[in-house]
mmCIF file of N, CA, C and O in Angstrom:
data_model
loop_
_atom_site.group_PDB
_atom_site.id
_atom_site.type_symbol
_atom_site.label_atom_id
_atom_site.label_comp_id
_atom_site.label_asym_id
_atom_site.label_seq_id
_atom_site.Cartn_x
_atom_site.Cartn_y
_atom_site.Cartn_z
ATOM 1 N N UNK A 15 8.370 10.936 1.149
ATOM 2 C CA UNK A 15 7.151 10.153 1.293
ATOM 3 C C UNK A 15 6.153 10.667 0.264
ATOM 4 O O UNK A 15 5.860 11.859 0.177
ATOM 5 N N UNK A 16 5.694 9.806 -0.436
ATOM 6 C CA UNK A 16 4.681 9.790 -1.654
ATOM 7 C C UNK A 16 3.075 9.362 -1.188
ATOM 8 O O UNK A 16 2.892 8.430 -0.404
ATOM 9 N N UNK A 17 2.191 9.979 -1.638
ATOM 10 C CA UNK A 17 0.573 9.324 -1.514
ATOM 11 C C UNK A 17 0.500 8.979 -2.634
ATOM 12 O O UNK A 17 1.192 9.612 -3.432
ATOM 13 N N UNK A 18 -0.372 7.825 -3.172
ATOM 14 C CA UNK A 18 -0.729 7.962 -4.594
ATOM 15 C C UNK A 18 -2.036 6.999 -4.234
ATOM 16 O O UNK A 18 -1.939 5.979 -3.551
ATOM 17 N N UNK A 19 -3.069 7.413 -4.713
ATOM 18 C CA UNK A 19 -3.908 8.395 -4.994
ATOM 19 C C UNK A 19 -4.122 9.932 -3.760
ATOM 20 O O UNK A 19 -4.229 9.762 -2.546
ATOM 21 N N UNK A 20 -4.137 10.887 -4.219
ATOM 22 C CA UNK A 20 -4.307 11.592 -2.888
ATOM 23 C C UNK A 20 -4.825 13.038 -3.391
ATOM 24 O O UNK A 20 -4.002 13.923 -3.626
ATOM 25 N N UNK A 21 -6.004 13.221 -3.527
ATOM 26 C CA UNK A 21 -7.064 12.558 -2.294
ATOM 27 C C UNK A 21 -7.156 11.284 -2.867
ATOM 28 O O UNK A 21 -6.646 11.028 -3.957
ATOM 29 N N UNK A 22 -7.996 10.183 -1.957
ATOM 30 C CA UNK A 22 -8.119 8.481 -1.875
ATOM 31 C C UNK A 22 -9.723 8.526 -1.561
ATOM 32 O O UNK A 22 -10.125 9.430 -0.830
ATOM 33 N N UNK A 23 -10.357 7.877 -1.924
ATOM 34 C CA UNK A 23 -11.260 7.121 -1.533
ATOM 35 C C UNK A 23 -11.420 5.777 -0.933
ATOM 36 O O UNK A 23 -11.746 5.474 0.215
ATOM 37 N N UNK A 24 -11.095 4.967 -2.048
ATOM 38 C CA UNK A 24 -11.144 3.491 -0.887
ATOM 39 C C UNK A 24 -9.730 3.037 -0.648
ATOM 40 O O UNK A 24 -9.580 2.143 0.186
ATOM 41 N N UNK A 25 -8.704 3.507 -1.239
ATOM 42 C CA UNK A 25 -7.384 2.904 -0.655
ATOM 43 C C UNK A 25 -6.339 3.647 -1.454
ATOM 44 O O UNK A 25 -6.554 3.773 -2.659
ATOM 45 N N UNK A 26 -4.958 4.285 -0.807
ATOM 46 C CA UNK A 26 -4.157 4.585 -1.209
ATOM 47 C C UNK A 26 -3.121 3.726 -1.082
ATOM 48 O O UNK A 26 -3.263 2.594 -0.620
ATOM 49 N N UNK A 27 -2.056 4.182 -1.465
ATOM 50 C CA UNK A 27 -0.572 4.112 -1.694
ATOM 51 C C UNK A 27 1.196 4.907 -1.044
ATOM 52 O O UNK A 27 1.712 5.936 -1.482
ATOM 53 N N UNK A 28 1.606 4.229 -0.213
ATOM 54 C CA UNK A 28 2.591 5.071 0.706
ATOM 55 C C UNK A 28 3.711 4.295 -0.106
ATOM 56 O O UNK A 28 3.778 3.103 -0.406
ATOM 57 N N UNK A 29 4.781 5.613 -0.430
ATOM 58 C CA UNK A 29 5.747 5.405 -1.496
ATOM 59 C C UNK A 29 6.928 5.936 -0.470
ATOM 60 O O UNK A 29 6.955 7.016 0.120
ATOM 61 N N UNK A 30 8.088 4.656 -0.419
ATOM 62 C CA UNK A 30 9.200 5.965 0.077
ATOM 63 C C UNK A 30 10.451 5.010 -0.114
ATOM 64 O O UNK A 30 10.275 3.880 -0.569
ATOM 65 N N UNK A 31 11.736 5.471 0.238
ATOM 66 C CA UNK A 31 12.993 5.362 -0.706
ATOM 67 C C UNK A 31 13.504 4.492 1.258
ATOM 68 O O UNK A 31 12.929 4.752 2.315
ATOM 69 N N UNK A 32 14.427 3.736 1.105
ATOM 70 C CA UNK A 32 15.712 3.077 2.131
ATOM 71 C C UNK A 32 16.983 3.046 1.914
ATOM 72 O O UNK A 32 17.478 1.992 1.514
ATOM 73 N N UNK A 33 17.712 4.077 2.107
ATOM 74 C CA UNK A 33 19.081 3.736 1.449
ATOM 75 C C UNK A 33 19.782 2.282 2.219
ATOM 76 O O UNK A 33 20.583 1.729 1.465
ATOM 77 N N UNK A 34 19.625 1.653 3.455
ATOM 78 C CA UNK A 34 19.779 0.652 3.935
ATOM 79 C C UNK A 34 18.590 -0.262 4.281
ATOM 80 O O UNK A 34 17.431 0.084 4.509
ATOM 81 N N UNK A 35 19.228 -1.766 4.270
ATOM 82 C CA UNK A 35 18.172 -2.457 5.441
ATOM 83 C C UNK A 35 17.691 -2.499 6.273
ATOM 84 O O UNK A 35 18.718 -2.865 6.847
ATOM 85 N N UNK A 36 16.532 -2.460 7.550
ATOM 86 C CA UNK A 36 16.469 -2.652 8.424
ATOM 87 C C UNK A 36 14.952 -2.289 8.969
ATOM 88 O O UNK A 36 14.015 -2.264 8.170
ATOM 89 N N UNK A 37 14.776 -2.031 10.256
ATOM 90 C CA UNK A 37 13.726 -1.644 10.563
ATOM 91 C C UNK A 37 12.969 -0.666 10.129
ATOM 92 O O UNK A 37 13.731 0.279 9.919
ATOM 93 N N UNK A 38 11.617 -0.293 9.814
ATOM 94 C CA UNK A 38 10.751 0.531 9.689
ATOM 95 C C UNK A 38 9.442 0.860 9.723
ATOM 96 O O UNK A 38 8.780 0.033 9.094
ATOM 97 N N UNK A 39 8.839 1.665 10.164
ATOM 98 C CA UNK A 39 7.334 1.882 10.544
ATOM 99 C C UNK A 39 6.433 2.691 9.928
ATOM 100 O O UNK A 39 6.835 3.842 10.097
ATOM 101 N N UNK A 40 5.543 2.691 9.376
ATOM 102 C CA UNK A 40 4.384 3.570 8.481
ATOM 103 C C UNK A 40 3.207 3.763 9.449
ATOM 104 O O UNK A 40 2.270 2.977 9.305
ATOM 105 N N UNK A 41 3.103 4.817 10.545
ATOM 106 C CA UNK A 41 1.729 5.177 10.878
ATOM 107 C C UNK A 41 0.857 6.329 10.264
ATOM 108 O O UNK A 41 1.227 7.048 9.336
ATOM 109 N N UNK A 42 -0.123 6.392 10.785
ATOM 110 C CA UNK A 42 -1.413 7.086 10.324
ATOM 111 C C UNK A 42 -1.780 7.554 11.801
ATOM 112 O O UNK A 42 -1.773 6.948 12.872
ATOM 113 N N UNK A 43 -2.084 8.789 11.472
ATOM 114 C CA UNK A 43 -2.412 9.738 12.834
ATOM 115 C C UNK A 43 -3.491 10.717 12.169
ATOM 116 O O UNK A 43 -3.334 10.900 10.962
ATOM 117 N N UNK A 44 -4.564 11.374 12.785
ATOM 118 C CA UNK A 44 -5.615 11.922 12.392
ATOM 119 C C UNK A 44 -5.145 13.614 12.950
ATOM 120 O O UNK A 44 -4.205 13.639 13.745
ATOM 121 N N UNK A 45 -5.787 15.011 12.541
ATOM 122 C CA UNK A 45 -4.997 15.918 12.495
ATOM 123 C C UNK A 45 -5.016 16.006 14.405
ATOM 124 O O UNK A 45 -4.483 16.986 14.925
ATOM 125 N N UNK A 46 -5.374 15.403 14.901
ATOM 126 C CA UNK A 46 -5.235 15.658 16.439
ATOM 127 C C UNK A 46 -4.572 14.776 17.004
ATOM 128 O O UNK A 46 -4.633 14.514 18.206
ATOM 129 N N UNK A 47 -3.904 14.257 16.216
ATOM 130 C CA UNK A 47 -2.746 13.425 16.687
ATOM 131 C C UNK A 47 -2.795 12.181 17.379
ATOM 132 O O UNK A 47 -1.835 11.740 18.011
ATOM 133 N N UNK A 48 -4.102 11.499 17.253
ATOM 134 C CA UNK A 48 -4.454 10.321 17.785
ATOM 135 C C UNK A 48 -3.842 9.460 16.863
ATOM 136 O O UNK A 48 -3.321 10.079 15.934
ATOM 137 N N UNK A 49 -3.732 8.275 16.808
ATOM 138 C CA UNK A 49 -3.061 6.877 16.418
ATOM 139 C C UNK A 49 -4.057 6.492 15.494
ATOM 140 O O UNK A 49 -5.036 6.399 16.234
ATOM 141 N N UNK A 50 -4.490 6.174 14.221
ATOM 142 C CA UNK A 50 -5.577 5.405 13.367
ATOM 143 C C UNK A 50 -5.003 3.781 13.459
ATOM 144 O O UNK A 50 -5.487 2.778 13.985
ATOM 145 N N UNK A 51 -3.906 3.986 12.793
ATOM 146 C CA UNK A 51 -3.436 2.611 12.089
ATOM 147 C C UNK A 51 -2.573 2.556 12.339
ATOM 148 O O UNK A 51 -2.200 3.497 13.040
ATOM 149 N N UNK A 52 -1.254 1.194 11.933
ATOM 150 C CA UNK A 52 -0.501 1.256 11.979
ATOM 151 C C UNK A 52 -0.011 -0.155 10.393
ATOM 152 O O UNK A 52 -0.213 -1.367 10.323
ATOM 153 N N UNK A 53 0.631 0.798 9.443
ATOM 154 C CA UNK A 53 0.610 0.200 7.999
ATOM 155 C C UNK A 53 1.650 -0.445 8.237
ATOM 156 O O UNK A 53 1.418 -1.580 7.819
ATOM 157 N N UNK A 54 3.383 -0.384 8.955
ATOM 158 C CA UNK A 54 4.161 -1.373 8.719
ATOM 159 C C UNK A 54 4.535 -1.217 10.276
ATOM 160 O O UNK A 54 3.871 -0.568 11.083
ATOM 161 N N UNK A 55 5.722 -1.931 10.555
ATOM 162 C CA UNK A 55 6.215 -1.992 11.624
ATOM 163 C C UNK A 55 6.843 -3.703 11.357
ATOM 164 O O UNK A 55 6.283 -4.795 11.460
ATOM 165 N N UNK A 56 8.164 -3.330 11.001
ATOM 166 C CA UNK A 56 9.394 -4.661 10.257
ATOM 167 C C UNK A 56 10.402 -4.006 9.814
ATOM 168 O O UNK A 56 10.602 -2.792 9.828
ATOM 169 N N UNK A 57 11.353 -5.273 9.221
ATOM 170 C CA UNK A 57 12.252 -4.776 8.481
ATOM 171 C C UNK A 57 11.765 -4.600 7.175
ATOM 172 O O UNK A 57 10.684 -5.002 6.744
ATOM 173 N N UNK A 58 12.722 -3.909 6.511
ATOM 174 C CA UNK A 58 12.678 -3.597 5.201
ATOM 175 C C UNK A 58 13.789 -3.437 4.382
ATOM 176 O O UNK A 58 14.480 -2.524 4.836
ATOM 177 N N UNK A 59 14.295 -3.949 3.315
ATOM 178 C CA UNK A 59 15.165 -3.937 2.688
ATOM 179 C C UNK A 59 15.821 -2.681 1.868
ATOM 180 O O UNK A 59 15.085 -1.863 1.315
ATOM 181 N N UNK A 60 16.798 -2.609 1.836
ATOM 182 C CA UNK A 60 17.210 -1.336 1.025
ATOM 183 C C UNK A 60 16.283 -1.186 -0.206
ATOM 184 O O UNK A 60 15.772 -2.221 -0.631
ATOM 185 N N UNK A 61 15.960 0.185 -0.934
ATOM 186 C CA UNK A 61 15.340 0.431 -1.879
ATOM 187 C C UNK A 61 14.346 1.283 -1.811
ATOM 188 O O UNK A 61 14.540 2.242 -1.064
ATOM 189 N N UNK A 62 13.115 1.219 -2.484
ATOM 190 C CA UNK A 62 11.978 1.636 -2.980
ATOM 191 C C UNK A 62 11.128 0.521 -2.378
ATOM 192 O O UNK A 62 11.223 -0.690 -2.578
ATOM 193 N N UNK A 63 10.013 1.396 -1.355
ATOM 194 C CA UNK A 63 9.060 0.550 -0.524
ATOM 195 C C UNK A 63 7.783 1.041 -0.803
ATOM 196 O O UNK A 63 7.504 2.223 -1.004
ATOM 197 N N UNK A 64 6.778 -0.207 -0.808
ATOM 198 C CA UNK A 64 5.781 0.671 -0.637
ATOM 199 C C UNK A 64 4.117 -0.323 -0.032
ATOM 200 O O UNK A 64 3.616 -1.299 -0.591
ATOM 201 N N UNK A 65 3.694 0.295 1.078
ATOM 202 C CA UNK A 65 2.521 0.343 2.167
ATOM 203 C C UNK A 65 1.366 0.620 1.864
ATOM 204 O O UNK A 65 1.299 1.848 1.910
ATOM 205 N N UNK A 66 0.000 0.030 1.456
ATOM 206 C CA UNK A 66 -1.222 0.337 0.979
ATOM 207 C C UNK A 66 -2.125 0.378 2.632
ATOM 208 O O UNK A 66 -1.913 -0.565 3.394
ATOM 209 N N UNK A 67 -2.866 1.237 2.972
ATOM 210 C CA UNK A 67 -3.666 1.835 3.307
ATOM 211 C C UNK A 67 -5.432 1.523 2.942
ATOM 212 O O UNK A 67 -5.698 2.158 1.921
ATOM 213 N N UNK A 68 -6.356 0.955 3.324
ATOM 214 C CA UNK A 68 -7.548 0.658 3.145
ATOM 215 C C UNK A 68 -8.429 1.720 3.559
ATOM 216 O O UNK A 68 -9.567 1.619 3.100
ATOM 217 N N UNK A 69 -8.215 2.686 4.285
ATOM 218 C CA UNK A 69 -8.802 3.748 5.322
ATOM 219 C C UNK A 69 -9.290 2.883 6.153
ATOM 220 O O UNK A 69 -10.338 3.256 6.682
ATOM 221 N N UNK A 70 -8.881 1.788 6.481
ATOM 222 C CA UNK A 70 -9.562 1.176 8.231
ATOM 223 C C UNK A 70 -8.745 1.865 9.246
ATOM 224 O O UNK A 70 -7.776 2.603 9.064
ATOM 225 N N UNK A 71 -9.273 1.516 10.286
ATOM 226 C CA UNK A 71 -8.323 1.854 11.218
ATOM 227 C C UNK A 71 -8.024 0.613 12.257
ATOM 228 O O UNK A 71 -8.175 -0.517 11.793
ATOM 229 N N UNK A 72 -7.754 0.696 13.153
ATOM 230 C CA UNK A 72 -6.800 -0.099 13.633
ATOM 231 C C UNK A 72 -7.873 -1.002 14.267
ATOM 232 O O UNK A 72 -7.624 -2.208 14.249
ATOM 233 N N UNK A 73 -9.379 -0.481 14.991
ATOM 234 C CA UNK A 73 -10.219 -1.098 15.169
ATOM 235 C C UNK A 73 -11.187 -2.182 14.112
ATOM 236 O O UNK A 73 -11.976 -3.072 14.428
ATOM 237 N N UNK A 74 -10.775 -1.712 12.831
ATOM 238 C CA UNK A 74 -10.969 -2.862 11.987
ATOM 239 C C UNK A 74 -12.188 -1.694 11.406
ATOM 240 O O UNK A 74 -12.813 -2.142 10.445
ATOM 241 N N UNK A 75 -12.552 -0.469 11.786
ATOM 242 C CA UNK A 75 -14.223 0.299 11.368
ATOM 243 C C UNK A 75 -12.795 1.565 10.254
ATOM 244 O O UNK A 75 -11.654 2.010 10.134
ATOM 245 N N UNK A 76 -14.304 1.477 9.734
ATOM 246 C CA UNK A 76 -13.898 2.895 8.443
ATOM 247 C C UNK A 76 -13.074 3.822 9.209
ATOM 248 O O UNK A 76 -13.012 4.008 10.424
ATOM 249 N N UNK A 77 -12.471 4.348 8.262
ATOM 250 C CA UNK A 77 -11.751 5.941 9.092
ATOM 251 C C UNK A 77 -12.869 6.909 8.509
ATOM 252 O O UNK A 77 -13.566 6.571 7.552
ATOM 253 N N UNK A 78 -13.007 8.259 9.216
ATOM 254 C CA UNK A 78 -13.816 9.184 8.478
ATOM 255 C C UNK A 78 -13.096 9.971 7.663
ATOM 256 O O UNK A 78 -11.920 10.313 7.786
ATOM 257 N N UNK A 79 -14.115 10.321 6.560
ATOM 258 C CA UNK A 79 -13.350 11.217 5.603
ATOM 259 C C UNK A 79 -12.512 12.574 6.399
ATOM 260 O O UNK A 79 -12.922 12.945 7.499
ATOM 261 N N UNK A 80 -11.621 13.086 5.904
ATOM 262 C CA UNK A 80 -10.835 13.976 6.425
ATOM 263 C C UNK A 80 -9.192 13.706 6.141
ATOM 264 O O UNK A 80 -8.750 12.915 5.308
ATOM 265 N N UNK A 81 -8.489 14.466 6.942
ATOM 266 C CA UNK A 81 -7.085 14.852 6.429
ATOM 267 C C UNK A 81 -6.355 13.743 7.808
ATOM 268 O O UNK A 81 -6.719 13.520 8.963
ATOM 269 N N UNK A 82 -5.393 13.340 7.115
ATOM 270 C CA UNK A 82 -5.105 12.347 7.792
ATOM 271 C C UNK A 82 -2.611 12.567 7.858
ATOM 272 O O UNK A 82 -1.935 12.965 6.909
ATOM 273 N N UNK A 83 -2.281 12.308 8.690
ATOM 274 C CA UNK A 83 -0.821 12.613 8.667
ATOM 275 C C UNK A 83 -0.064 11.175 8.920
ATOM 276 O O UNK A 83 0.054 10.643 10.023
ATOM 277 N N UNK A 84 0.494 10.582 7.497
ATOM 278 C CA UNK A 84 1.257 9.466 7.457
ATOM 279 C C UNK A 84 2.712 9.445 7.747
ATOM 280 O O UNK A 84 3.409 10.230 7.104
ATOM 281 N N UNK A 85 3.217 8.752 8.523
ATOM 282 C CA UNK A 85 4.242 9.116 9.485
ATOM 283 C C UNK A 85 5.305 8.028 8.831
ATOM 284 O O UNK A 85 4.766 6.924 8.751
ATOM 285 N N UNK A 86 6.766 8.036 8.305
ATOM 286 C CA UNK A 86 7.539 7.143 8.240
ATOM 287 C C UNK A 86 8.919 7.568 8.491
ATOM 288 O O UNK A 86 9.661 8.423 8.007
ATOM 289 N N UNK A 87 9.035 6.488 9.608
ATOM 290 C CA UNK A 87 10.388 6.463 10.300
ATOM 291 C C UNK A 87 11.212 4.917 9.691
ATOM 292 O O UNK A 87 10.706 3.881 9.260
ATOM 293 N N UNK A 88 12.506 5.271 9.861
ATOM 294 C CA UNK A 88 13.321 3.752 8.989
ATOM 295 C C UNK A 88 14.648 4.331 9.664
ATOM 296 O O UNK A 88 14.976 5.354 10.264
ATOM 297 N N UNK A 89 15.340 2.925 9.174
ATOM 298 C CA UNK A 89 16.658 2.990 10.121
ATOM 299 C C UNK A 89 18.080 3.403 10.011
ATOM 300 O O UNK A 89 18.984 3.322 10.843
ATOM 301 N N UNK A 90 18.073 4.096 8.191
ATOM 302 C CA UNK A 90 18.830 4.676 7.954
ATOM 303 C C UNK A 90 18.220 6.302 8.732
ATOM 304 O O UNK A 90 18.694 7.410 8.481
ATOM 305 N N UNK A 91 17.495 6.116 9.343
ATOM 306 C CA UNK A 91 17.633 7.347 10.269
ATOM 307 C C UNK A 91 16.494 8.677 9.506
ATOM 308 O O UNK A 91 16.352 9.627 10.276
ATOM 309 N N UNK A 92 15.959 8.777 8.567
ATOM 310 C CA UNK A 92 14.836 9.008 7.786
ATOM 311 C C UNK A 92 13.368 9.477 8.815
ATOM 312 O O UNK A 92 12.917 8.676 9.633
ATOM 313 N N UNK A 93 12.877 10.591 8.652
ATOM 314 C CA UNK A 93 11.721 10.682 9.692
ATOM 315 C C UNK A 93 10.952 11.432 8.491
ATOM 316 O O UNK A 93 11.220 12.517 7.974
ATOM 317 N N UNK A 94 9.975 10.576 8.222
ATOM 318 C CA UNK A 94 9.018 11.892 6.778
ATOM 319 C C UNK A 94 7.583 11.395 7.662
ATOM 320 O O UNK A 94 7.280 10.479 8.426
ATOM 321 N N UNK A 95 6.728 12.953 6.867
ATOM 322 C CA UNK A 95 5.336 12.968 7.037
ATOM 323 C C UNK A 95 4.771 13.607 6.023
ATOM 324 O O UNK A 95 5.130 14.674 5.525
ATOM 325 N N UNK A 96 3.913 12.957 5.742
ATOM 326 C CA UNK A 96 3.343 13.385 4.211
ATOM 327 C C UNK A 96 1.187 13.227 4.782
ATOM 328 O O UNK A 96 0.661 12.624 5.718
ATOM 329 N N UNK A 97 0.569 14.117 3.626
ATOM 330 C CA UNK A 97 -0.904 14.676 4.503
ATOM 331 C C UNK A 97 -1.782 13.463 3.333
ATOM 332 O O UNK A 97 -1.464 13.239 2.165
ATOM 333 N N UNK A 98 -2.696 12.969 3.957
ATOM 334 C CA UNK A 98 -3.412 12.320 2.984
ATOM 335 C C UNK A 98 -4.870 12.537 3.299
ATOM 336 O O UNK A 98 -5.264 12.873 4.416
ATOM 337 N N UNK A 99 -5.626 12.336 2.290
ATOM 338 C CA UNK A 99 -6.987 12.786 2.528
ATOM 339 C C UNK A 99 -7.771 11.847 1.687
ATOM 340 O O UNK A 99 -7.767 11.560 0.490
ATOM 341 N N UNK A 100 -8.600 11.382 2.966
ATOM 342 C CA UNK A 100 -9.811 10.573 2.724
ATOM 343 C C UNK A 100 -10.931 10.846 2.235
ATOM 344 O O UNK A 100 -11.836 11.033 3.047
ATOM 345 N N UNK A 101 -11.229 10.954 0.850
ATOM 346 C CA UNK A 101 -12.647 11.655 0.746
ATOM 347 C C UNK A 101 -13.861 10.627 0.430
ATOM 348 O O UNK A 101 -13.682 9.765 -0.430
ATOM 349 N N UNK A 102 -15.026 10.707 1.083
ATOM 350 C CA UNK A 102 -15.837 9.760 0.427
ATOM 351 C C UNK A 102 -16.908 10.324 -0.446
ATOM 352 O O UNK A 102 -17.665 9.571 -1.060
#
């Protein structure tokens, strides 16, 4: 799992690899482990994927600046977490 920009200000980039098709999910969790967002949740095709991030959160309001833990699970069986940081 890739950030790009990271640190981010108004919007990053979630980069990550599928060796198969199928289901997969991109969340965002804050360092206390609450739920922010939720960036995918579908299928996805074999390959090179990739999930943009606005810093909203799921309530539709800003996220606050801080360190943030992007979560991606997929169905070739794959579990990554990669740290991203919101700075304003």
């Amino acid at each position: 799992v890739r950030i790009v920009p990271n640190p981010f200000n108004s919007s990053m980039a979630v980069h990550f690899e599928t060796t198969t098709a199928g289901s997969a999910s991109v969340k965002v969790f804050d360092l206390r482990g609450r739920w922010v967002t939720e960036l995918l949740s579908g299928t996805v095709s074999a390959g090179h994927q990739q999930v943009c991030w606005d810093g909203v959160d799921v309530r539709g309001a800003e996220a606050a600046a801080g360190i943030y833990l992007v979560r991606v699970v997929t169905a070739d069986g794959f579990v990554g977490v990669a740290r991203a940081v919101l700075a304003k």
